[in-house]
Short mmCIF file of C-alpha atoms and ligand atoms in Angstrom, two decimals:
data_model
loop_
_atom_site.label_atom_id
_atom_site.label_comp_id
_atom_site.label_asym_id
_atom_site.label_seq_id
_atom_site.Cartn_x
_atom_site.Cartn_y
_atom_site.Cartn_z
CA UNK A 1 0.00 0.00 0.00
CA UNK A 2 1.61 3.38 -0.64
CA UNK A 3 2.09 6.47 1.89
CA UNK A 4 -0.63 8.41 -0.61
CA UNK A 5 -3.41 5.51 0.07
CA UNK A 6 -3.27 5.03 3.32
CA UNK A 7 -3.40 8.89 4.21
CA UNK A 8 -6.58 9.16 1.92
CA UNK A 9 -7.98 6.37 3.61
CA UNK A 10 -6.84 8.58 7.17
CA UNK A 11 -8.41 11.66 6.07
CA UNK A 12 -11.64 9.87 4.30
CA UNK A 13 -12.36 8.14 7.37
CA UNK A 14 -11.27 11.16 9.95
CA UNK A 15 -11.38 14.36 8.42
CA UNK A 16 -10.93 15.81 11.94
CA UNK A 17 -7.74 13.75 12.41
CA UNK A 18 -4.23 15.27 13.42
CA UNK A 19 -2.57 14.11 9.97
CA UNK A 20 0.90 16.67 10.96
CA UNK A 21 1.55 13.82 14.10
CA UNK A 22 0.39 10.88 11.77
CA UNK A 23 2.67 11.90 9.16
CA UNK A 24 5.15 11.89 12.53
CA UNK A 25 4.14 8.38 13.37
CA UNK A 26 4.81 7.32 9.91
CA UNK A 27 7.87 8.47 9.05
CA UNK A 28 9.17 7.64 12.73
CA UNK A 29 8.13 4.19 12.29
CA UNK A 30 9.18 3.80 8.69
CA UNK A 31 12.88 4.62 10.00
CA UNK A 32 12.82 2.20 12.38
CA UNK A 33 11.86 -0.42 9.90
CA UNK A 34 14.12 0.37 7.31
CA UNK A 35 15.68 -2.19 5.83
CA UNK A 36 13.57 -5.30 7.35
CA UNK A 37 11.78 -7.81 5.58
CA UNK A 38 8.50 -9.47 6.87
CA UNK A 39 8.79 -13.69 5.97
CA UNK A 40 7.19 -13.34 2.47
CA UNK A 41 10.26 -10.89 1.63
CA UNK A 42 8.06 -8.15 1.36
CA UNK A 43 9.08 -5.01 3.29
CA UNK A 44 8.63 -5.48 7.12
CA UNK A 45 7.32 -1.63 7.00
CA UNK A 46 3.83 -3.35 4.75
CA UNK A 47 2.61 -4.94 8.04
CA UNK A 48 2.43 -1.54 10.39
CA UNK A 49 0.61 0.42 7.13
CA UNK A 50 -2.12 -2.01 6.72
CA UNK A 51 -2.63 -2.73 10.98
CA UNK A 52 -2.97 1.59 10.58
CA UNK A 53 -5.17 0.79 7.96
CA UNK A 54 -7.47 -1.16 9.06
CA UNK A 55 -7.79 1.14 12.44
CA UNK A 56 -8.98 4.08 10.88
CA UNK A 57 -11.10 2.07 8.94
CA UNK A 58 -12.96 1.43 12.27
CA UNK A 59 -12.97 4.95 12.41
CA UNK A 60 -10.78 4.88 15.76
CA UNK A 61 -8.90 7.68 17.08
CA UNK A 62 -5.65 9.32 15.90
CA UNK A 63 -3.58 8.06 19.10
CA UNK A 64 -4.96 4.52 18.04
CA UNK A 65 -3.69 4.94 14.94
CA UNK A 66 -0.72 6.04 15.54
CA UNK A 67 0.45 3.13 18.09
CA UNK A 68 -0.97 0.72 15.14
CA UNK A 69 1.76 2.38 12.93
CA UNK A 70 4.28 1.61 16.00
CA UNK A 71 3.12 -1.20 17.37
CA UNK A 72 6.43 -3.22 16.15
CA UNK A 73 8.63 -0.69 17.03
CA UNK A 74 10.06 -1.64 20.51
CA UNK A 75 9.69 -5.16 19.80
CA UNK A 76 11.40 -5.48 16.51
CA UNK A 77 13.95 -2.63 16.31
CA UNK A 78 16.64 -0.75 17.58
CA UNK A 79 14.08 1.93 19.08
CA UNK A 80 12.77 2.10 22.45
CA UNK A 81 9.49 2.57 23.97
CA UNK A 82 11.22 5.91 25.10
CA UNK A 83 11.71 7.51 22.67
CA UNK A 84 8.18 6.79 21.11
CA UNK A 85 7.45 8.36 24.67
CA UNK A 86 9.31 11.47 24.12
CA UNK A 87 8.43 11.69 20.71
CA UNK A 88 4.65 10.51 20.72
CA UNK A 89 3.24 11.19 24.41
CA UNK A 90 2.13 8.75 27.00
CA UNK A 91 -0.96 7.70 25.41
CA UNK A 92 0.48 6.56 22.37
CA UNK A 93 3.62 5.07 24.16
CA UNK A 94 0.97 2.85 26.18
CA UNK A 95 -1.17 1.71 23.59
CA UNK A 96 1.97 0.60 22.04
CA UNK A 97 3.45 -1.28 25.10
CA UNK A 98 -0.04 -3.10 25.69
CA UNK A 99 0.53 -4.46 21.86
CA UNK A 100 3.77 -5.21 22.91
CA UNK A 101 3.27 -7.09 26.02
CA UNK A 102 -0.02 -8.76 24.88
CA UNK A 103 2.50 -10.36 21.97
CA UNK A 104 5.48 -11.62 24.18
CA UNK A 105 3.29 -14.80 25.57
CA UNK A 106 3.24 -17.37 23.47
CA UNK A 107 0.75 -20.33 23.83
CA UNK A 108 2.77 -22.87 25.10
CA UNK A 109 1.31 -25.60 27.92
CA UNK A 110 -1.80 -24.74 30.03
CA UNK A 111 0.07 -22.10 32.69
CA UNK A 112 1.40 -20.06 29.76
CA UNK A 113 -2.33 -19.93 28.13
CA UNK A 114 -3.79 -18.89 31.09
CA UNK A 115 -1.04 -16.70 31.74
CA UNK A 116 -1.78 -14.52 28.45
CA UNK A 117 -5.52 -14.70 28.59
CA UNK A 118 -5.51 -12.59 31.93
CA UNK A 119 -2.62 -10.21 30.37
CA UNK A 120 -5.97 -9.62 27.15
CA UNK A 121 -7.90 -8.86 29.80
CA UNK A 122 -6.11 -7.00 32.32
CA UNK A 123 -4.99 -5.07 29.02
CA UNK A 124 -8.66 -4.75 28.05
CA UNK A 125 -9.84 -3.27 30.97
CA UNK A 126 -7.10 -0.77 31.21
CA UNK A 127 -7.62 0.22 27.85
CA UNK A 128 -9.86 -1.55 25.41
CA UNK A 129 -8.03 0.14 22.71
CA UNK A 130 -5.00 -2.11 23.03
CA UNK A 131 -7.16 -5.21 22.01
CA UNK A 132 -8.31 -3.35 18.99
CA UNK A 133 -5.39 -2.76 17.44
CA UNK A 134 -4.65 -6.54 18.54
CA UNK A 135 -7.13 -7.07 16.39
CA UNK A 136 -5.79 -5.50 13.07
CA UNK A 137 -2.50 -6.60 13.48
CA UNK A 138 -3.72 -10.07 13.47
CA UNK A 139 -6.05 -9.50 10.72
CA UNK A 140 -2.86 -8.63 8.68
CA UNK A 141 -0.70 -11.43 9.81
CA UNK A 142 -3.51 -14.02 9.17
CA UNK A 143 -3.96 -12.69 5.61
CA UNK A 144 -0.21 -13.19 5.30
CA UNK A 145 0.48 -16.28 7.13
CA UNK A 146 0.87 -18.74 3.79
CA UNK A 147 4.58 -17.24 3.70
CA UNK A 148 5.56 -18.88 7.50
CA UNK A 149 6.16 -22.45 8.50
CA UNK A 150 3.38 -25.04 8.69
CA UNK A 151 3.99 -25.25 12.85
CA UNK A 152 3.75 -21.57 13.13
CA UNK A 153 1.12 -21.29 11.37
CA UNK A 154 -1.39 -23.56 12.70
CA UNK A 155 -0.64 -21.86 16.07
CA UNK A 156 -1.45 -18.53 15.28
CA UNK A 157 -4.34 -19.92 13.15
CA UNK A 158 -5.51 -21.72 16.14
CA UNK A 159 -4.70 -19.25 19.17
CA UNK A 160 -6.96 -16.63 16.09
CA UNK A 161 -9.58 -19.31 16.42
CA UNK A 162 -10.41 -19.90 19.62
CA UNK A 163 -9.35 -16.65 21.90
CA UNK A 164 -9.39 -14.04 19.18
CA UNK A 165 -12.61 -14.53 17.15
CA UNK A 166 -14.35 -15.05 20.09
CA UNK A 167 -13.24 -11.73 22.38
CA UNK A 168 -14.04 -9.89 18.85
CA UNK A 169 -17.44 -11.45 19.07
CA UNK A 170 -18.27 -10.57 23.18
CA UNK A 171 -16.96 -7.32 21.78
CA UNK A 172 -20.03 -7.49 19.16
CA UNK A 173 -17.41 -6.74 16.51
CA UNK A 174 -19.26 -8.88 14.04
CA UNK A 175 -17.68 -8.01 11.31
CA UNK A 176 -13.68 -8.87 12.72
CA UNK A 177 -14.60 -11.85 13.95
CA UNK A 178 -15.77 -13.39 10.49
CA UNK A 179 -12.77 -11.97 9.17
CA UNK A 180 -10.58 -13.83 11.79
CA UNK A 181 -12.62 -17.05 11.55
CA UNK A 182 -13.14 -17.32 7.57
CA UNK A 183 -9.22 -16.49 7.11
CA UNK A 184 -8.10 -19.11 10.21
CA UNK A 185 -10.51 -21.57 9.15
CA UNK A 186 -8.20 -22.99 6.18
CA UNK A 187 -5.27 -23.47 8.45
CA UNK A 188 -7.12 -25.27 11.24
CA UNK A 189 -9.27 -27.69 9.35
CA UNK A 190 -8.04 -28.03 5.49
CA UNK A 191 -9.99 -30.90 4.29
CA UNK A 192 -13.65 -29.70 5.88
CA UNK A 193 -12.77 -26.43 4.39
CA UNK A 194 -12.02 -27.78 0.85
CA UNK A 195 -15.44 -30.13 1.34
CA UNK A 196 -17.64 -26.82 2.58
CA UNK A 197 -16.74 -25.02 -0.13
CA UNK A 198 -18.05 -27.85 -2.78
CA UNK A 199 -20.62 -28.49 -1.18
CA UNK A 200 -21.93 -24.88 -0.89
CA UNK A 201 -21.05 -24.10 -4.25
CA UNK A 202 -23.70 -24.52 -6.38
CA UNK A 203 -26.61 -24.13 -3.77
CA UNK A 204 -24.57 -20.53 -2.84
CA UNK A 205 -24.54 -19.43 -6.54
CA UNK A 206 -28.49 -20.28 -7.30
CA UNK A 207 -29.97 -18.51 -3.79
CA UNK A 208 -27.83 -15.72 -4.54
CA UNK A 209 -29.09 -15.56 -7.83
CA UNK A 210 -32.98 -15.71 -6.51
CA UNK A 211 -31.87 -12.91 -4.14
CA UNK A 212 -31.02 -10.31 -6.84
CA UNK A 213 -35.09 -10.92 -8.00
CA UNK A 214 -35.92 -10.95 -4.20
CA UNK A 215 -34.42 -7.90 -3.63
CA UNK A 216 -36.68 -6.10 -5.81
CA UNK A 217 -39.49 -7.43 -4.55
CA UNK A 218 -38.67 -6.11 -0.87
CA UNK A 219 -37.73 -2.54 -2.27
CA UNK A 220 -41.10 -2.12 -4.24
CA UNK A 221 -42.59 -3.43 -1.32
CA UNK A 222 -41.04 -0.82 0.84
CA UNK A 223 -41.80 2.04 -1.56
CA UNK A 224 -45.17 1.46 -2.08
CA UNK A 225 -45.68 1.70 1.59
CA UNK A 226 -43.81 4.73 1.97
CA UNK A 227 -40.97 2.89 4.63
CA UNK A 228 -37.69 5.17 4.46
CA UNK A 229 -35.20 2.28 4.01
CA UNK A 230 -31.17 2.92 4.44
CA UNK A 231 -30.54 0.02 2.33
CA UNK A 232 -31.38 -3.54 1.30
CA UNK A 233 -29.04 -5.66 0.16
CA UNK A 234 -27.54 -9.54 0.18
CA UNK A 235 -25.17 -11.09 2.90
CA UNK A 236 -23.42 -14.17 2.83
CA UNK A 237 -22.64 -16.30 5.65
CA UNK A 238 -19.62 -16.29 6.97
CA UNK A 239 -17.70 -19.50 6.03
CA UNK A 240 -16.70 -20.82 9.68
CA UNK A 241 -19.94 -19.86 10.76
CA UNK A 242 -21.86 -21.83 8.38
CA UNK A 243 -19.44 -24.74 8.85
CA UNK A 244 -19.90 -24.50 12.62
CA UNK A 245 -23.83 -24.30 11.79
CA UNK A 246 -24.06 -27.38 9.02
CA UNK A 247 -21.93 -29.79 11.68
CA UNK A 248 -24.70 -28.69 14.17
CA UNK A 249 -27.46 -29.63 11.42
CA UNK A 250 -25.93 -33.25 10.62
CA UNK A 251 -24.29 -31.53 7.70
CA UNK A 252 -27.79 -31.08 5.83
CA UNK A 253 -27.37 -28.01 3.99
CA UNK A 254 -31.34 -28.00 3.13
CA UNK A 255 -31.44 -27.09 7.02
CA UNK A 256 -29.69 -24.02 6.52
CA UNK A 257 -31.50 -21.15 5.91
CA UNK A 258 -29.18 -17.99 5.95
CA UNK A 259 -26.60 -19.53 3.31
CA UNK A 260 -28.01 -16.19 1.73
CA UNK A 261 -30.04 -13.34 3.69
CA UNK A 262 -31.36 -10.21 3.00
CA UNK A 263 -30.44 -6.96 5.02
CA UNK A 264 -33.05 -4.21 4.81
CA UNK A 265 -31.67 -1.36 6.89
CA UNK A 266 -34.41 1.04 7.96
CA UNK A 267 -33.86 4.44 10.10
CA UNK A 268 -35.61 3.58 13.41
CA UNK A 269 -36.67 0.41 15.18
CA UNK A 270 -40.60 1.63 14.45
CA UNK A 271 -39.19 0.96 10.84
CA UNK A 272 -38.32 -2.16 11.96
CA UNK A 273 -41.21 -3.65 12.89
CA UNK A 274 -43.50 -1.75 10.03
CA UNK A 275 -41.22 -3.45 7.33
CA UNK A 276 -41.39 -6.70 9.37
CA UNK A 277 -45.41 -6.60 9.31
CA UNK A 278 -45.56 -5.42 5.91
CA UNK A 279 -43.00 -8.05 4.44
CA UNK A 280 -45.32 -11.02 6.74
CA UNK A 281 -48.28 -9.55 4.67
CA UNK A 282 -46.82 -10.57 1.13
CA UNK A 283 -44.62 -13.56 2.72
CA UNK A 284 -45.86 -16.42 4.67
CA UNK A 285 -43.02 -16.53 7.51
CA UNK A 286 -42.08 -20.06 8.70
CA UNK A 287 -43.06 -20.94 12.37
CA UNK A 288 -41.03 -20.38 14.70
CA UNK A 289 -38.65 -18.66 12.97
CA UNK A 290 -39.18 -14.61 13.95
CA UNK A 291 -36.57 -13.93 16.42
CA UNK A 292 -36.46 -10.53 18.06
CA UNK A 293 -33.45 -9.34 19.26
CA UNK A 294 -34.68 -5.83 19.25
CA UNK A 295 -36.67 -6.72 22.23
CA UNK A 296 -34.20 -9.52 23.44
CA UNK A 297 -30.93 -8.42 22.23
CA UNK A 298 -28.09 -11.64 22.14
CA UNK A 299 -25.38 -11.34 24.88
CA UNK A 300 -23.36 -9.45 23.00
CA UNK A 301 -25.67 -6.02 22.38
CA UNK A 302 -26.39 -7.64 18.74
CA UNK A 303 -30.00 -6.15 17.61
CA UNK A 304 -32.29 -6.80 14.94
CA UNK A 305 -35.14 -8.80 13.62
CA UNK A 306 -34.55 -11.98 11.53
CA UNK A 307 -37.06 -13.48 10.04
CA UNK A 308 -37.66 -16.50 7.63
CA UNK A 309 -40.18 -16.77 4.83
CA UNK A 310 -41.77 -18.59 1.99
CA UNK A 311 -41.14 -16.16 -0.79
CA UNK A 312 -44.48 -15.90 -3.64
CA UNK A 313 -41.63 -18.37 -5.97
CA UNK A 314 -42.04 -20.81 -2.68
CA UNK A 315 -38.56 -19.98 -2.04
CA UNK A 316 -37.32 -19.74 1.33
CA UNK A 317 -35.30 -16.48 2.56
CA UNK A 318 -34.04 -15.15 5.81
CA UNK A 319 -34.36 -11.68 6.06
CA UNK A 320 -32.49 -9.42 8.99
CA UNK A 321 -34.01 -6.08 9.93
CA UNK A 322 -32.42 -3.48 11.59
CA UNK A 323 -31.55 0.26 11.50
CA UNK A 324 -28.80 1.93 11.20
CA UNK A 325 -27.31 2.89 13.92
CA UNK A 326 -27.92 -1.54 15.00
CA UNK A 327 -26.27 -2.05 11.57
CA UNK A 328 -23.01 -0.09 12.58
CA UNK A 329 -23.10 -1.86 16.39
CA UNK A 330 -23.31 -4.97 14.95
CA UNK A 331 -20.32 -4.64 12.30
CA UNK A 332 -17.73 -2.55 14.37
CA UNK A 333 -19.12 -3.42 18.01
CA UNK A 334 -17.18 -1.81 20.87
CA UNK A 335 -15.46 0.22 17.90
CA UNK A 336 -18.56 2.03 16.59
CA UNK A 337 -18.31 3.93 20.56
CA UNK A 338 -15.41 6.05 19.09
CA UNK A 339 -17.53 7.78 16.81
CA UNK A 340 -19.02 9.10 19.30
CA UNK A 341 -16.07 9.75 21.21
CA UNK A 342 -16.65 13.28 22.77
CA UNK A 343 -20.49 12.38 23.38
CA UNK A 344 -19.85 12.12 27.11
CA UNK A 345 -23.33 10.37 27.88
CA UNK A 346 -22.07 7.54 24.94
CA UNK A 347 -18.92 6.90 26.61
CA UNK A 348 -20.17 6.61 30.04
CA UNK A 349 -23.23 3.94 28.34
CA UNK A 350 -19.97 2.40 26.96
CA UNK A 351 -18.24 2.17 30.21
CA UNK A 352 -21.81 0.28 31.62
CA UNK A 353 -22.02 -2.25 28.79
CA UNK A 354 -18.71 -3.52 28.93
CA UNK A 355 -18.12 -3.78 32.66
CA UNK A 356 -18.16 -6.99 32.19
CA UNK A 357 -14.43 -6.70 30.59
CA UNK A 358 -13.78 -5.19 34.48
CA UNK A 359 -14.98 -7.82 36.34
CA UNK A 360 -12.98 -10.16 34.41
CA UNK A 361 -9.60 -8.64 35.10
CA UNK A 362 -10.65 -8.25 38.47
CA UNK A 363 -11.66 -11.63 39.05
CA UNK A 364 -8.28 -12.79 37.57
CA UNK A 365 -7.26 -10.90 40.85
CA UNK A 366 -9.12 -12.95 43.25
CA UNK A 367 -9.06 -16.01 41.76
CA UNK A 368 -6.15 -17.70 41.94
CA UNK A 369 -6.99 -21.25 41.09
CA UNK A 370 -6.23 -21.60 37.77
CA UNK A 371 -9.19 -24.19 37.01
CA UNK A 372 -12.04 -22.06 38.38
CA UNK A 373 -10.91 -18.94 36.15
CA UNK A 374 -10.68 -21.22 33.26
CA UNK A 375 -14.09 -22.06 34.29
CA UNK A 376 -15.64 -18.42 34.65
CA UNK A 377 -13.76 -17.53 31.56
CA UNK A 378 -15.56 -20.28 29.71
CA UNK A 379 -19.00 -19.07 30.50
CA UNK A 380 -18.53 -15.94 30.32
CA UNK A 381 -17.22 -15.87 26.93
CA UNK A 382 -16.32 -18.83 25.29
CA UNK A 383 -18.97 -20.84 24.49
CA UNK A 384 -17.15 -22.99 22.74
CA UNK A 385 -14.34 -25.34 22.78
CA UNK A 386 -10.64 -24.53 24.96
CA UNK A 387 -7.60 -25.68 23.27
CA UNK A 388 -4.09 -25.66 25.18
CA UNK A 389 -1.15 -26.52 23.49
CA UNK A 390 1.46 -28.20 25.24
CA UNK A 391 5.03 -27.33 24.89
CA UNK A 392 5.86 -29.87 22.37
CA UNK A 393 2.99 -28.31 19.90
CA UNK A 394 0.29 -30.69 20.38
CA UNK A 395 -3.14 -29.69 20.94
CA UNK A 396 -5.33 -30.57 23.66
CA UNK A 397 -9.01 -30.48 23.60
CA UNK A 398 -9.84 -29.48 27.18
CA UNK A 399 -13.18 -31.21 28.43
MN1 LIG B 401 2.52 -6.76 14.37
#
């Protein structure tokens, strides 16, 4: 990516933002860089640009930023956290130390796993920031891992898999977590990805098809009623996802209903429920299959109304209902807060909804058998499986 890209990207995203200290950050850490390579034999300096990148493309703040374009610095070259100190501030000096220190661990037997999953959190609830830019810098080193060794890989794939992906998702960062999943997913299971993606082939290709016709439908629909929509358009499931779903549904994709949905974003949740009556009126829905998460939102904060019906074709669609400002919480999560950053009254609601990231660092405190915090951890926020990898590399299920 070149220095002209990413600052568009910067200013496109953050017209406010303080590009004089970014330009700072950039050329500071493309010094320190100089000269490196990352495994690929690209230039090491590629990896800070697109972390950077895909911060402001969460529309996070300029400090945030910043310590994405350093994040490597102390770790990997000649300059200290010191000097990004003297030269950057405090702030930006402890975002990038959090990076650093949340990298050092390495998942190696059971003590050292547990070890780095209260760092994430104890990190997390000092500044929530740190985890985000966690976040992008593993983004960009999964998208680049086919240039490292098989071992290596299938740990980071793995440790991406099952503590990542699902932090990003009790973060309701939707949208990062089916990035980390779908680009882990290969890694971790080859041969059930290879067989997902024939068997959803042809099945993905004729429902996405139907939903182009669909999709007109729904928009007539909404304009003959007079409903101010946002938008309407496709989704497709996110591969791990639907692999996770189809082993729950004895691999019968004729189970599976959101292979394919439609998204009609509306302004309010009033719109949400008149598009939701009016779309019932042309579409029988099937029983049992209207879930309202306006009204009961999941866990995680995620809002909006799904729904599945028999379309006038006798097709069956799943349509998701929301508005916007449920769209952008369900996509960016915890990140969609910093928008909002000097609304005082958001920040504090912030603060309330993840207290939860608190208590956990806290507990880590109090607890100091390792088994119980394992335990609270677990249902808390992983609902799934724990791996634990031992220090020769294998994996262990944990029960
Ligand atoms: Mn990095």
């Amino acid at each position: 990516m070149k220095k002209e890209e990413l600052f568009e990207c910067f200013s496109e995203q953050r017209p406010n933002a303080d590009m004089a200290m970014l330009e700072r950050a950039y050329a500071f850490a493309e010094k320190a860089h100089d000269g490196q390579l990352r495994a690929s034999g690209a230039p090491y300096f590629d990896h800070p640009k697109a972390t950077a990148y895909k911060l402001a493309q969460l529309r996070m703040d300029d400090s945030t930023i910043a310590a994405g374009l350093l994040h490597d610095v102390p770790e990997d070259t000649s300059y200290s956290l010191k000097e990004i100190k003297k030269e950057f501030g405090a702030e930006i000096a402890f975002l990038v130390e959090g990076v650093t220190k949340l990298g050092q661990v390495k998942y190696r037997g059971k003590e050292r796993y547990l070890e780095n999953l209260r760092r994430m959190f104890v990190a997390m609830a000092k500044d929530i920031r740190v985890i985000l830019i966690k976040f992008a810098d593993r983004t960009h080193n999964l998208e680049t891992l086919s240039a490292l060794p098989e071992n290596k890989q299938r740990r980071i794939a793995l440790e991406s898999l099952e503590i990542y992906a699902p932090i990003a998702n009790r973060l309701g960062m939707g949208d990062i977590k089916g990035q980390i999943e779908d680009l882990a997913f290969p890694y971790i299971y080859p041969e059930e990805y290879k067989w997902l993606l024939k068997k959803i082939s042809d099945s993905r290709r004729e429902k996405e098809r139907y939903l182009r016709k669909f999709k007109k439908e729904v928009v007539e629909i909404l304009q003959d009623h007079h409903i101010e929509y946002v938008s309407v358009h496709g989704r497709a499931k996110h591969l791990y996802s639907l692999y996770k779903k189809l082993i729950r549904h004895d691999r019968d994709l004729t189970k599976i209903y959101d292979l394919v949905a439609l998204r009609v974003i509306v302004e309010d949740v009033a719109g949400c429920y008149e598009t939701l009556g009016i779309v019932h009126k042309f579409c029988t829905p099937l029983k049992g299959r209207i879930k309202d998460y306006i009204a009961q939102p999941k866990p995680n904060g995620y809002k909006s109304l799904h729904t599945t019906v028999f379309t006038a074709d006798g097709e069956i669609i799943e349509l998701q209902i929301r508005s916007s400002e449920m769209h952008e919480e369900a996509e960016y999560g915890i990140a969609a807060h910093w928008h909002y950053k000097e609304n005082a009254m958001s920040k504090k609601l912030t603060k309330e909804k993840y207290a939860w990231v608190e208590q956990l660092a806290k507990l880590q405190k109090e607890i100091k058998d390792e088994e119980q915090y394992l335990d609270s951890l677990k249902i808390d926020i992983f609902q799934t499986r724990i791996f634990v990898f031992t220090p020769r590399g294998d994996v262990i299920d944990l029960p």
